[in-house]
Every structure is written in structure tokens, then in C-alpha cells.
PDB file of C-alpha atoms and ligand atoms in Angstrom:
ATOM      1  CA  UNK A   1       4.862 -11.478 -12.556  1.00 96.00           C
ATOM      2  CA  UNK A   2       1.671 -11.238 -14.727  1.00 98.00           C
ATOM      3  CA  UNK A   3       1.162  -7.047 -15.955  1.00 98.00           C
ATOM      4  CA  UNK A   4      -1.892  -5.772 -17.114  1.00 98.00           C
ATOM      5  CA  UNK A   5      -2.356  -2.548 -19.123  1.00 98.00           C
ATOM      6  CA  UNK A   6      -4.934  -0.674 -18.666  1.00 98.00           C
ATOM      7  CA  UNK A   7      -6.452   2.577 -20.511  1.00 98.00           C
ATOM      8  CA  UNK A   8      -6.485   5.043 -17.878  1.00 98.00           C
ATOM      9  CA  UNK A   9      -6.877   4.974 -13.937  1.00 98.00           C
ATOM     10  CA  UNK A  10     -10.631   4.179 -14.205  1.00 98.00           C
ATOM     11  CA  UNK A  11      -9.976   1.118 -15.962  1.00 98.00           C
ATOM     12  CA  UNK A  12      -6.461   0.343 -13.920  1.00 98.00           C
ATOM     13  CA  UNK A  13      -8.866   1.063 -10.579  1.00 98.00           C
ATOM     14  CA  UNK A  14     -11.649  -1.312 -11.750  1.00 98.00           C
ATOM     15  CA  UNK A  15      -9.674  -4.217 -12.790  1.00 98.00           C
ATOM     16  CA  UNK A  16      -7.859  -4.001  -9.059  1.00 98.00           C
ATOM     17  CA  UNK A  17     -10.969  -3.596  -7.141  1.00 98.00           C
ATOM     18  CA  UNK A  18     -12.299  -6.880  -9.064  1.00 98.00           C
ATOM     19  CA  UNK A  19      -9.501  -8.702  -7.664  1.00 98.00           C
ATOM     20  CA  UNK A  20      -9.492  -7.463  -4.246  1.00 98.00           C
ATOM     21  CA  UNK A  21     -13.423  -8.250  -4.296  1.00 98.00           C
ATOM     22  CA  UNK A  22     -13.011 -12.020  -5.775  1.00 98.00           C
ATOM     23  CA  UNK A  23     -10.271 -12.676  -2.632  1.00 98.00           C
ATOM     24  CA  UNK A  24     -12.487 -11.305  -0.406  1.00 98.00           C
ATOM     25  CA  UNK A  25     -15.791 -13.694  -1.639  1.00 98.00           C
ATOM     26  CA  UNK A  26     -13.757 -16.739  -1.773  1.00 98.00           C
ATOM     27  CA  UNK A  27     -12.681 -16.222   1.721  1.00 97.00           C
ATOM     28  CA  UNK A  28     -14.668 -13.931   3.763  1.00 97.00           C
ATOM     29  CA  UNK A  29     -12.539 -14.299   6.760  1.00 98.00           C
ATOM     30  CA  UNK A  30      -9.255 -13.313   4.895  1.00 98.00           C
ATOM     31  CA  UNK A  31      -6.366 -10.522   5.748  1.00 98.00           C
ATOM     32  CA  UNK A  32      -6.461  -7.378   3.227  1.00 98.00           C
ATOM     33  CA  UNK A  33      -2.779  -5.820   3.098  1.00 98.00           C
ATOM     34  CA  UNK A  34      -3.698  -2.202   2.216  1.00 98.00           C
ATOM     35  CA  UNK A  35      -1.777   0.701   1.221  1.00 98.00           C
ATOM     36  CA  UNK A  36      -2.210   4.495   0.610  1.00 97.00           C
ATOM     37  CA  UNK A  37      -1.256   6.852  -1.951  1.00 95.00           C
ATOM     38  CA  UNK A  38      -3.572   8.592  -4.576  1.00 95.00           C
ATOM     39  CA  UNK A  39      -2.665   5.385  -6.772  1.00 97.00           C
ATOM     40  CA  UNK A  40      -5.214   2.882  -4.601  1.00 98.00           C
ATOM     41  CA  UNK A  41      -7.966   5.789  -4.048  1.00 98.00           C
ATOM     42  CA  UNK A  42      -9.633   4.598  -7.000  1.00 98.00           C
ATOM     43  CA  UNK A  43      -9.476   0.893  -6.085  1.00 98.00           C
ATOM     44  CA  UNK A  44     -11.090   1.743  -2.890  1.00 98.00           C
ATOM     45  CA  UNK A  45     -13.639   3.497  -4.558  1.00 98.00           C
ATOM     46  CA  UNK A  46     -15.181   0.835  -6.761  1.00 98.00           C
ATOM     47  CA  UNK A  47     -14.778  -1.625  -3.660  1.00 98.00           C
ATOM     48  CA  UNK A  48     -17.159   0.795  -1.778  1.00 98.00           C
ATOM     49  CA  UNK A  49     -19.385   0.510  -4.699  1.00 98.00           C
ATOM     50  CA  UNK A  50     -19.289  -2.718  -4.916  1.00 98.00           C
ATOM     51  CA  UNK A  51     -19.713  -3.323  -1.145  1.00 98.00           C
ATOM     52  CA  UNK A  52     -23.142  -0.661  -1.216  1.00 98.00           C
ATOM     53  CA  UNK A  53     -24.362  -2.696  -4.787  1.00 98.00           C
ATOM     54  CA  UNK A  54     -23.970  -6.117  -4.007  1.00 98.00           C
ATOM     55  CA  UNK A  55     -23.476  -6.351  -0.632  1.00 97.00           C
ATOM     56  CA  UNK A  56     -19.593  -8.006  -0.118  1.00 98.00           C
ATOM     57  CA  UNK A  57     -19.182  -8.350   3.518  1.00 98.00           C
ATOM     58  CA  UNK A  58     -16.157  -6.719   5.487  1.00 98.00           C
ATOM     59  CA  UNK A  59     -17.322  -8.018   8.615  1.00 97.00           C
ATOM     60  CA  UNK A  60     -15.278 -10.952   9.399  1.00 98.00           C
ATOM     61  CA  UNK A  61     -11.783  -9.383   7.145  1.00 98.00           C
ATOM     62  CA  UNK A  62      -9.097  -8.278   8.486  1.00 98.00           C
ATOM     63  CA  UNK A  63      -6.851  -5.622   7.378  1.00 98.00           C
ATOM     64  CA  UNK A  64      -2.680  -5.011   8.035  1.00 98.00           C
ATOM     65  CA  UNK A  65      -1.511  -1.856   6.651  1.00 98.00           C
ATOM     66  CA  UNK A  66       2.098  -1.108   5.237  1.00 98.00           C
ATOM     67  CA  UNK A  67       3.240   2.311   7.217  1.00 97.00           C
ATOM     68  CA  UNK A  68       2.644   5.465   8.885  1.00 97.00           C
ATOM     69  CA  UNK A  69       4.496   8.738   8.896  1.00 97.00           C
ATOM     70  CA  UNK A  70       5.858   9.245  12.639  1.00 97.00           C
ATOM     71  CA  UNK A  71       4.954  11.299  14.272  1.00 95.00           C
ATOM     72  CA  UNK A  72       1.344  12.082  13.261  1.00 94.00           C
ATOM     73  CA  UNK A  73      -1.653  10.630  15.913  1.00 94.00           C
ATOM     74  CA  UNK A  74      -4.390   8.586  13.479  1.00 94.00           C
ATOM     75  CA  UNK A  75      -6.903  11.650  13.914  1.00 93.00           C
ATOM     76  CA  UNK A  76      -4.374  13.794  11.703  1.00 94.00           C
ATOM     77  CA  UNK A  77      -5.409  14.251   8.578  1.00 93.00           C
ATOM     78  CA  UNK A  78      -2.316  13.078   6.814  1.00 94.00           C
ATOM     79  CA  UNK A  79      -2.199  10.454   8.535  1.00 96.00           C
ATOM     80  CA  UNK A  80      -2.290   7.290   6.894  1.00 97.00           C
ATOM     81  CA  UNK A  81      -5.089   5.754   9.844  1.00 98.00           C
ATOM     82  CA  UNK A  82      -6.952   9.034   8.726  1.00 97.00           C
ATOM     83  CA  UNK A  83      -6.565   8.160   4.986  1.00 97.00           C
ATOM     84  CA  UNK A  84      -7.652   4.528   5.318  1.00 98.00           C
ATOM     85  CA  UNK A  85     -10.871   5.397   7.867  1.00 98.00           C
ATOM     86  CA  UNK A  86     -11.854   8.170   4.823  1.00 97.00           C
ATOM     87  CA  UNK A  87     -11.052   6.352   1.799  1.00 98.00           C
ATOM     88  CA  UNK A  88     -12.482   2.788   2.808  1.00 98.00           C
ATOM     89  CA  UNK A  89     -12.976   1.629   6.469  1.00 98.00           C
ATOM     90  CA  UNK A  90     -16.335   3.824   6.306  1.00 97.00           C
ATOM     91  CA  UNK A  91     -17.430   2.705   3.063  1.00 98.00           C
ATOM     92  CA  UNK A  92     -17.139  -1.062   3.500  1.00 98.00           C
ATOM     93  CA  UNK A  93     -18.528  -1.570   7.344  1.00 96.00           C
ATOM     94  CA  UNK A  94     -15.180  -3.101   8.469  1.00 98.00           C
ATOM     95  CA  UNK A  95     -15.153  -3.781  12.188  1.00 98.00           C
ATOM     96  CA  UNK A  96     -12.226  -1.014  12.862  1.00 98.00           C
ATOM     97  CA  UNK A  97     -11.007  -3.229  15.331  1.00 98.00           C
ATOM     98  CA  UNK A  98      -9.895  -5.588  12.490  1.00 98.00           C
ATOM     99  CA  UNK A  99      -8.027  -2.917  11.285  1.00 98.00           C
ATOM    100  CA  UNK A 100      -3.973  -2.438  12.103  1.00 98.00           C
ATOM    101  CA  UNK A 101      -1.569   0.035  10.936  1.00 98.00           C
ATOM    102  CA  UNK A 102       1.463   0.839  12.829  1.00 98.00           C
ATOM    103  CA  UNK A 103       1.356   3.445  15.216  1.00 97.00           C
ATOM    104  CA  UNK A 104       3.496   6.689  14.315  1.00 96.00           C
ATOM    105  CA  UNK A 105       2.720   8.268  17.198  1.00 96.00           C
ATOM    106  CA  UNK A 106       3.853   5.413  19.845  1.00 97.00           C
ATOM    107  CA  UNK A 107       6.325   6.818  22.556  1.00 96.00           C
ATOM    108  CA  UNK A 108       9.023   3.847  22.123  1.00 98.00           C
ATOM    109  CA  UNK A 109       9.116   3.118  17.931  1.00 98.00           C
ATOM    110  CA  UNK A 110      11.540   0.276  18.304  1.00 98.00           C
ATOM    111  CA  UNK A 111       9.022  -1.288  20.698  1.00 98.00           C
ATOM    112  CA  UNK A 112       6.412  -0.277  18.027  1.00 98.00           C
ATOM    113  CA  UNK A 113       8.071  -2.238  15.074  1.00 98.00           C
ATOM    114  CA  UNK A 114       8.382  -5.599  17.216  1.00 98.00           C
ATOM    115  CA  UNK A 115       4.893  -5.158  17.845  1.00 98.00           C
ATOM    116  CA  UNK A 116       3.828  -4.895  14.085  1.00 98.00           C
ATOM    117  CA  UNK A 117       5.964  -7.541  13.362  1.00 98.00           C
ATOM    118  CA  UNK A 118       4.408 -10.132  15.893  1.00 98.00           C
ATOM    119  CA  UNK A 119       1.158  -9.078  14.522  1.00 98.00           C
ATOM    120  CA  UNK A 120       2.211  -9.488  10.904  1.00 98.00           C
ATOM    121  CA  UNK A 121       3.175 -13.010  12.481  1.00 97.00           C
ATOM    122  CA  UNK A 122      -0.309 -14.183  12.964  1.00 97.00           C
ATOM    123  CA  UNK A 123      -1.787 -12.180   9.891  1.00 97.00           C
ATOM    124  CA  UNK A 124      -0.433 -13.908   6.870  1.00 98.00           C
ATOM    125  CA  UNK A 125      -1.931 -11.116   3.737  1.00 98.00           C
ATOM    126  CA  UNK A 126      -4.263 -13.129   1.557  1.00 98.00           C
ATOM    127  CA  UNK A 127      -3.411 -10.345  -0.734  1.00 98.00           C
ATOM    128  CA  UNK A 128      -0.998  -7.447  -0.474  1.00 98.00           C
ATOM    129  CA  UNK A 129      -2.144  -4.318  -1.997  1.00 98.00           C
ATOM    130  CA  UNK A 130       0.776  -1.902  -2.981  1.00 98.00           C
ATOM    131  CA  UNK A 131       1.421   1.328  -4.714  1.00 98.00           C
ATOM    132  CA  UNK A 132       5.101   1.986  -6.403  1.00 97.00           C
ATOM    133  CA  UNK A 133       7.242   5.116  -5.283  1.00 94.00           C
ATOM    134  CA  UNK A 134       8.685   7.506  -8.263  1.00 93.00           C
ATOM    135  CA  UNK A 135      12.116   5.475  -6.694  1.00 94.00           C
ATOM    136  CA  UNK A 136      10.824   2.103  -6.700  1.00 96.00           C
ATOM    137  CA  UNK A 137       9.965   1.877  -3.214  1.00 95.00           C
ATOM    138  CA  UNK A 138       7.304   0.112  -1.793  1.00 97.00           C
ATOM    139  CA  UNK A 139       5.300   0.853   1.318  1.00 96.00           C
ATOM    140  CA  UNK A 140       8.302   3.262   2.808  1.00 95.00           C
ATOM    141  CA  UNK A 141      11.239   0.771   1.869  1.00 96.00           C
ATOM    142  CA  UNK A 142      14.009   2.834   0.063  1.00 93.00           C
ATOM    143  CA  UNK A 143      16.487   2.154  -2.180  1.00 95.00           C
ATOM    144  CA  UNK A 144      19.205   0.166  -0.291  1.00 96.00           C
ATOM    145  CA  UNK A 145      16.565  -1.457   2.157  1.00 96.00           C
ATOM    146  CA  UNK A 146      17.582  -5.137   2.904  1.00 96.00           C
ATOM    147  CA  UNK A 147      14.862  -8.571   1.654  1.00 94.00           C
ATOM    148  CA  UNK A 148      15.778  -9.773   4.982  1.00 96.00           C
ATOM    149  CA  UNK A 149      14.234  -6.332   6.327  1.00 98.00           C
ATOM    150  CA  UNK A 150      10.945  -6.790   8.401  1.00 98.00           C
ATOM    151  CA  UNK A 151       8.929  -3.449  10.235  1.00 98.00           C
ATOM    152  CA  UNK A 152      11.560  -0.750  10.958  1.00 98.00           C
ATOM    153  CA  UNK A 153      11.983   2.923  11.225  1.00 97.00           C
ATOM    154  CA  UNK A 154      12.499   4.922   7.789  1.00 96.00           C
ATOM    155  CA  UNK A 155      14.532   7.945   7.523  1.00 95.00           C
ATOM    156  CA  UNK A 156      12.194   9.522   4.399  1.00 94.00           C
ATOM    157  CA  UNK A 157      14.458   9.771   1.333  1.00 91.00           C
ATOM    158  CA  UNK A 158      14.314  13.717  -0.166  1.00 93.00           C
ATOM    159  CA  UNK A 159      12.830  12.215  -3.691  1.00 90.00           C
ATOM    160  CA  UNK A 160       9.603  10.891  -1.181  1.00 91.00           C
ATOM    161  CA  UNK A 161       9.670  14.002   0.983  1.00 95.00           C
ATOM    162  CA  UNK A 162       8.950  15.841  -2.311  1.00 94.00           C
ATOM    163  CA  UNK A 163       7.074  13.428  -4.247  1.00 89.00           C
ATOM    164  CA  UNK A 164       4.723  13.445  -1.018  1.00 90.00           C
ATOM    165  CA  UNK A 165       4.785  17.318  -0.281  1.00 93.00           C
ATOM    166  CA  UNK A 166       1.739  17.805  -2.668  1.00 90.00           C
ATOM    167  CA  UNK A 167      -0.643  16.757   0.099  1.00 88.00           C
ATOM    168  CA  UNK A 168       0.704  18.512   2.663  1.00 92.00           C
ATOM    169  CA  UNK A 169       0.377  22.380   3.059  1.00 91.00           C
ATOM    170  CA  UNK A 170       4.072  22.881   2.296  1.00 93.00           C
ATOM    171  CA  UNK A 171       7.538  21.033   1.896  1.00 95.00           C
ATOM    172  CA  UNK A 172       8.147  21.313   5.948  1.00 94.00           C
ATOM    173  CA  UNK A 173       5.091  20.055   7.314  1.00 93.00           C
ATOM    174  CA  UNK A 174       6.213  16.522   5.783  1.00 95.00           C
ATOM    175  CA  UNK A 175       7.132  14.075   8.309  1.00 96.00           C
ATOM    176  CA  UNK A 176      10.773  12.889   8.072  1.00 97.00           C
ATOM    177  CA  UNK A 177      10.286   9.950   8.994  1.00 97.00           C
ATOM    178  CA  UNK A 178       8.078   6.826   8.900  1.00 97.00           C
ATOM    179  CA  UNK A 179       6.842   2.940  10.128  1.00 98.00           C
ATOM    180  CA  UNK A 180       6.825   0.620   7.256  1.00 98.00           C
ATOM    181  CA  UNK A 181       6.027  -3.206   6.794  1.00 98.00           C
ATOM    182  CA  UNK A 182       9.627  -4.549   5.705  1.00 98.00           C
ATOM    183  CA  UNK A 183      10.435  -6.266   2.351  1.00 98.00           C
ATOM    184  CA  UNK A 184      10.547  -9.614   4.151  1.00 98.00           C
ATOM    185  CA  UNK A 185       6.810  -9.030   5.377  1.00 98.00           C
ATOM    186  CA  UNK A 186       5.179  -7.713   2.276  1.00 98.00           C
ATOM    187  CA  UNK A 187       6.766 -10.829   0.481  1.00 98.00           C
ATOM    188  CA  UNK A 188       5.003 -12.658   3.195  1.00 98.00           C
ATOM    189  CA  UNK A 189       1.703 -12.184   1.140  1.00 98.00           C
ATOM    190  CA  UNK A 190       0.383 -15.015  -0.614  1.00 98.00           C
ATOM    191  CA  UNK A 191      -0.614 -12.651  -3.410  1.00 98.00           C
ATOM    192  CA  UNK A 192       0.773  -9.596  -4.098  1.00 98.00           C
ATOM    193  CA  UNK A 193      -1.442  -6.689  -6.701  1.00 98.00           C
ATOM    194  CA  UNK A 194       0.112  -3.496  -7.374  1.00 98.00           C
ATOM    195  CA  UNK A 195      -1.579  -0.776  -8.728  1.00 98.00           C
ATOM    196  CA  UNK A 196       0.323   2.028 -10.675  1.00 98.00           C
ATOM    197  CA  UNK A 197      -0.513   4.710 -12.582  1.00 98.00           C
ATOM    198  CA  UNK A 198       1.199   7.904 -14.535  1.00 97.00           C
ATOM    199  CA  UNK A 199       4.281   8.834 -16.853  1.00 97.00           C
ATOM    200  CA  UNK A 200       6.449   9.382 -13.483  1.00 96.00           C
ATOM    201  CA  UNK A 201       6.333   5.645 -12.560  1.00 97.00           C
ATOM    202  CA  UNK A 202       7.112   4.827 -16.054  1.00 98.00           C
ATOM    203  CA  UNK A 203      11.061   4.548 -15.323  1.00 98.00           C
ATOM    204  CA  UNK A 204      10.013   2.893 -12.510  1.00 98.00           C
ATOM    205  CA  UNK A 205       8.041  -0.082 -13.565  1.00 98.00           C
ATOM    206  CA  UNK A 206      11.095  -0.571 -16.396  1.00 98.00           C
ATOM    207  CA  UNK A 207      13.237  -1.718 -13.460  1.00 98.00           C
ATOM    208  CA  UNK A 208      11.048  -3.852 -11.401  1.00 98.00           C
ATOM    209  CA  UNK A 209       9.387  -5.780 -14.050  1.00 98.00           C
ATOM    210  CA  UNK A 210      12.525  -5.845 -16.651  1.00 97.00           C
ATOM    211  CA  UNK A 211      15.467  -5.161 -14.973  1.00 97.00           C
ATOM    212  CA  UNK A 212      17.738  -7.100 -12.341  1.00 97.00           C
ATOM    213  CA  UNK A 213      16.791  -7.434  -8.796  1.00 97.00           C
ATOM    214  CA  UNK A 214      18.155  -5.108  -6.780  1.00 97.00           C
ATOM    215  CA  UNK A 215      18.079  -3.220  -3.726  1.00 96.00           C
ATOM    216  CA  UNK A 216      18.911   0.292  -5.307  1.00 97.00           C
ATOM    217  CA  UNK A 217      14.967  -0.655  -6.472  1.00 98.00           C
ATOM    218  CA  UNK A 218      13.094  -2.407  -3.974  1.00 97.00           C
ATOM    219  CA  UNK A 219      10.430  -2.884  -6.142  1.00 98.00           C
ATOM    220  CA  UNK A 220      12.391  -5.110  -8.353  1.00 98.00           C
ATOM    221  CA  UNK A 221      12.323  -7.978  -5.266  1.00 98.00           C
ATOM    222  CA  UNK A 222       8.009  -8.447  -6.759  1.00 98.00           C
ATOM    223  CA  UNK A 223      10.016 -10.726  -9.605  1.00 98.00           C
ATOM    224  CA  UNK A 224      10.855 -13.376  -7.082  1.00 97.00           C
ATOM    225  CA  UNK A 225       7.562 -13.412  -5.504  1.00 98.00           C
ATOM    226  CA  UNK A 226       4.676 -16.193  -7.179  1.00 98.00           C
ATOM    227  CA  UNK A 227       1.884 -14.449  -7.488  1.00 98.00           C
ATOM    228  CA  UNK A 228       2.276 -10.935  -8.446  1.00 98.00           C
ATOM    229  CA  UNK A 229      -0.247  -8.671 -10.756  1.00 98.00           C
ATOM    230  CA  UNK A 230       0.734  -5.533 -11.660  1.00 98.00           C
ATOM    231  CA  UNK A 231      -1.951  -3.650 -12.826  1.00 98.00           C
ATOM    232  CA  UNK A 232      -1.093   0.095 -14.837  1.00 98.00           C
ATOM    233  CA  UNK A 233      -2.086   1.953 -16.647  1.00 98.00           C
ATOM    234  CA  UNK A 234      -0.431   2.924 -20.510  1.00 98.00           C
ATOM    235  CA  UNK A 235       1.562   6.046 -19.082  1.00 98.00           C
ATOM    236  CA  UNK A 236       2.839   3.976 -16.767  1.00 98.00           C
ATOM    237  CA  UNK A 237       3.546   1.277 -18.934  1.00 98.00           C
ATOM    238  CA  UNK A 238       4.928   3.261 -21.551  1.00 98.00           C
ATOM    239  CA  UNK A 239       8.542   2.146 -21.476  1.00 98.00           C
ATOM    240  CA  UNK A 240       7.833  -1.638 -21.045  1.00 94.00           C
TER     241      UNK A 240
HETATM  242  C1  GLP B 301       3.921   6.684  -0.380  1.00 84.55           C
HETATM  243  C2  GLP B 301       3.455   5.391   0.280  1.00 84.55           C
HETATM  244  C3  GLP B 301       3.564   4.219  -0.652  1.00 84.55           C
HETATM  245  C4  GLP B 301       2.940   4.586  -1.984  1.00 84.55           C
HETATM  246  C5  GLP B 301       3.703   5.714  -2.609  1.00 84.55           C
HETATM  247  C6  GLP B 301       3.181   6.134  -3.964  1.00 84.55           C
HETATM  248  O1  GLP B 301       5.278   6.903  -0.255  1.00 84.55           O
HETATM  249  N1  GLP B 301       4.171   5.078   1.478  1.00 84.55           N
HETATM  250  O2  GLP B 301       2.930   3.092  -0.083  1.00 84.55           O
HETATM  251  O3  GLP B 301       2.944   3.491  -2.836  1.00 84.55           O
HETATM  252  O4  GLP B 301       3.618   6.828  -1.730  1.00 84.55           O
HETATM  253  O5  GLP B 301       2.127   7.035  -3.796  1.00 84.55           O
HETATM  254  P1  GLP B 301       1.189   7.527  -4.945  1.00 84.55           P
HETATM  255  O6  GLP B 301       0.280   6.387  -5.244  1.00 84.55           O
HETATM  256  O7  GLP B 301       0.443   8.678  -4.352  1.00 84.55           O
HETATM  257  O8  GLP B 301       2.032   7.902  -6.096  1.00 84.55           O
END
């Protein structure tokens, strides 16, 4: 697990985006796992930039991303299809039918999952972009989530509900429940980059890059994967 320290989220968002970008170059036809959360906004951002500058193509990439809340159709604007289409999609002249996120609005879920997870079959992430929950979850995988676990329904933990409430117009508007990539397919990734960011992940990224691997903190599973980079930032480093 290699960590870099950054200054502040500029520099943390920068140093990401340079990654993502140098994957992308060396193989333009390669699969982008993507994720959501304010932490990857700024990532996004500078691959826009970088897209408009020097002209990185999207066309032939493909993108998997980790979850959905269910419940909300992609034209909801907290939905995560909604979040991806607004923070990148339009910026980087993807082909949006290279683009897959599970479906939180699907009738059957179960049948949902299984389809994700054949998908996720023939989509092997060149890189695996993730964020890191307050709890040490990553995409929606909880504390006590299984390595063996693959796409599956999430009942939301109240620590994620809250965490998460600050983009929603109050507490109960927050779906319950979600879609999420299991561990067993994020680990899937031939390279993994994290990006993480603020005092509140601080406890956090203790446990997943210096304490034992456990389930009580998903994120913790990262230490047995290859090639992992965690990039944060010094609040969020601060207790390393
Ligand atoms: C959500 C997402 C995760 C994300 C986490 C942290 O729960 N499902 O993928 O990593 O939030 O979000 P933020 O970056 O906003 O702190």
C-alpha cells in the first residue's frame, strides 16, 4: 500500500487525476472504476481539464461504477448516475453507453445485483477509484461485510445515513438503502487509488493502512491488495 500526503484537496485532487490520466494514455481502451462522494469531485475536475487542454480521449473507455442509492431513477439529482453525468461524463465526451452503474431503481434488485456482477465479469477495472466512509467503508460495504461479498443489497448503516444527509434536503429524504460493487469485485481491480481527504477520515485511514484486517473496517482489506495508492491529504493523514 504506497500513501501519499498531500497539502490540501487541490494538491490530493491533482496528484489523483494524474494517475487516472497516465492509465487512461497507456491504454485508451481501458475500464475506469469510478466512485462518488465530494472526496473524487476534485479529481474529476482536473481530469475535465485535462481532457479540454490536452485532449485525452474518453472515447473508447469504459467506466463500472461502485453503487447507487435504491430507489432513486438516474435523472434524480442525488442520484449517483446524476452525480457521475454532472461531475464527469459531460466533461470528458465519454460515450454514455460505456458507462454502467447499477440500477437503484430496477423492479427485481436481486436480479439487478446478478446483473452487475456478470458485467463486472467481463469488465476487469484497470483502476478502481474509491473514496473512504467516516466507518471505513468503501463504495456502500459496511462494517461486517464479507471479502467473499460481490454486488448485493445494503441496508445503509445510521453513521452513512448521517454522514450523507448533508446533500440531501433533510435526514428523511436519505435513501435507506443501496446497490454496491462487493469487496470481492473492487479487489478485482488491477489497481486500486483512493482518494481521501479531512480530519473525520483521520481515525479512519489509522485502521486501514496500520491496523489489522478486518471486517469491522472494510477498508482495511486495501492491505492485501498489490497495487494500492492512497492519496490524502495532511488532515486526513494526521494520525498516521
Ligand atoms: C458514500 C459513497 C462512498 C464514498 C463515501 C465517502 O457513502 N458510497 O463511495 O466513498 O460516501 O464520501 P465523501 O467523499 O463525500 O466523504
Amino acid at each position: 500500500m504506497k500513501v501519499i500526503i498531500t497539502e490540501n484537496y487541490e494538491e490530493m485532487s491533482k496528484k489523483a487525476a494524474e494517475i487516472i490520466i497516465s492509465v487512461v494514455k497507456n491504454n485508451p481502451n481501458c475500464v475506469l472504476g469510478l466512485a462518488t462522494g465530494s472526496s473524487p469531485i476534485g479529481t474529476y475536475q482536473n481530469m475535465i481539464k485535462d481532457h479540454k487542454e490536452n485532449g485525452t480521449s474518453y472515447k473508447n473507455v469504459s467506466t463500472v461504477n461502485l453503487d447507487e442509492y435504491v430507489g432513486l431513477t438516474a435523472d434524480h439529482n442525488q442520484s449517483y448516475a446524476y452525480f457521475m453525468r454532472e461531475n464527469l461524463f459531460k466533461g470528458i465526451e465519454i460515450d454514455m453507453n460505456n458507462t454502467n452503474l447499477p440500477c437503484g431503481s430496477a423492479k427485481d434488485l436481486q436480479a439487478e445485483c446478478d446483473r452487475y456482477n456478470a458485467l463486472l465479469e467481463t469488465k476487469t477495472q484497470d483502476i478502481q477509484v474509491l473514496g473512504l466512509g467516516s466507518n471505513g467503508h468503501i463504495g456502500f460495504n459496511e462494517p461486517g461485510t464479507p471479502l467473499s461479498s460481490v454486488t448485493h443489497i445494503v441496508d445503509l448503516t445510521e453513521s452513512t445515513i448521517k454522514d450523507n444527509s448533508r446533500l440531501f434536503n433533510s435526514i428523511d429524504e436519505v435513501p435507506r438503502q443501496a446497490l454496491s460493487m462487493g469487496i470481492k469485485n473492487i479487489m478485482q481491480a488491477k489497481s486500486i487509488i483512493m482518494v481521501v481527504s479531512g480530519k473525520n477520515k483521520a481515525e479512519a485511514v489509522k485502521g486501514m493502512v496500520k491496523g489489522e484486517i478486518t471486517v469491522d473496517l472494510p477498508a482495511s482489506v486495501l492491505q492485501l491488495h498489490p497495487n494500492v495508492t492512497i492519496v490524502c491529504d495532511k488532515d486526513a493523514a494526521s494520525l498516521l
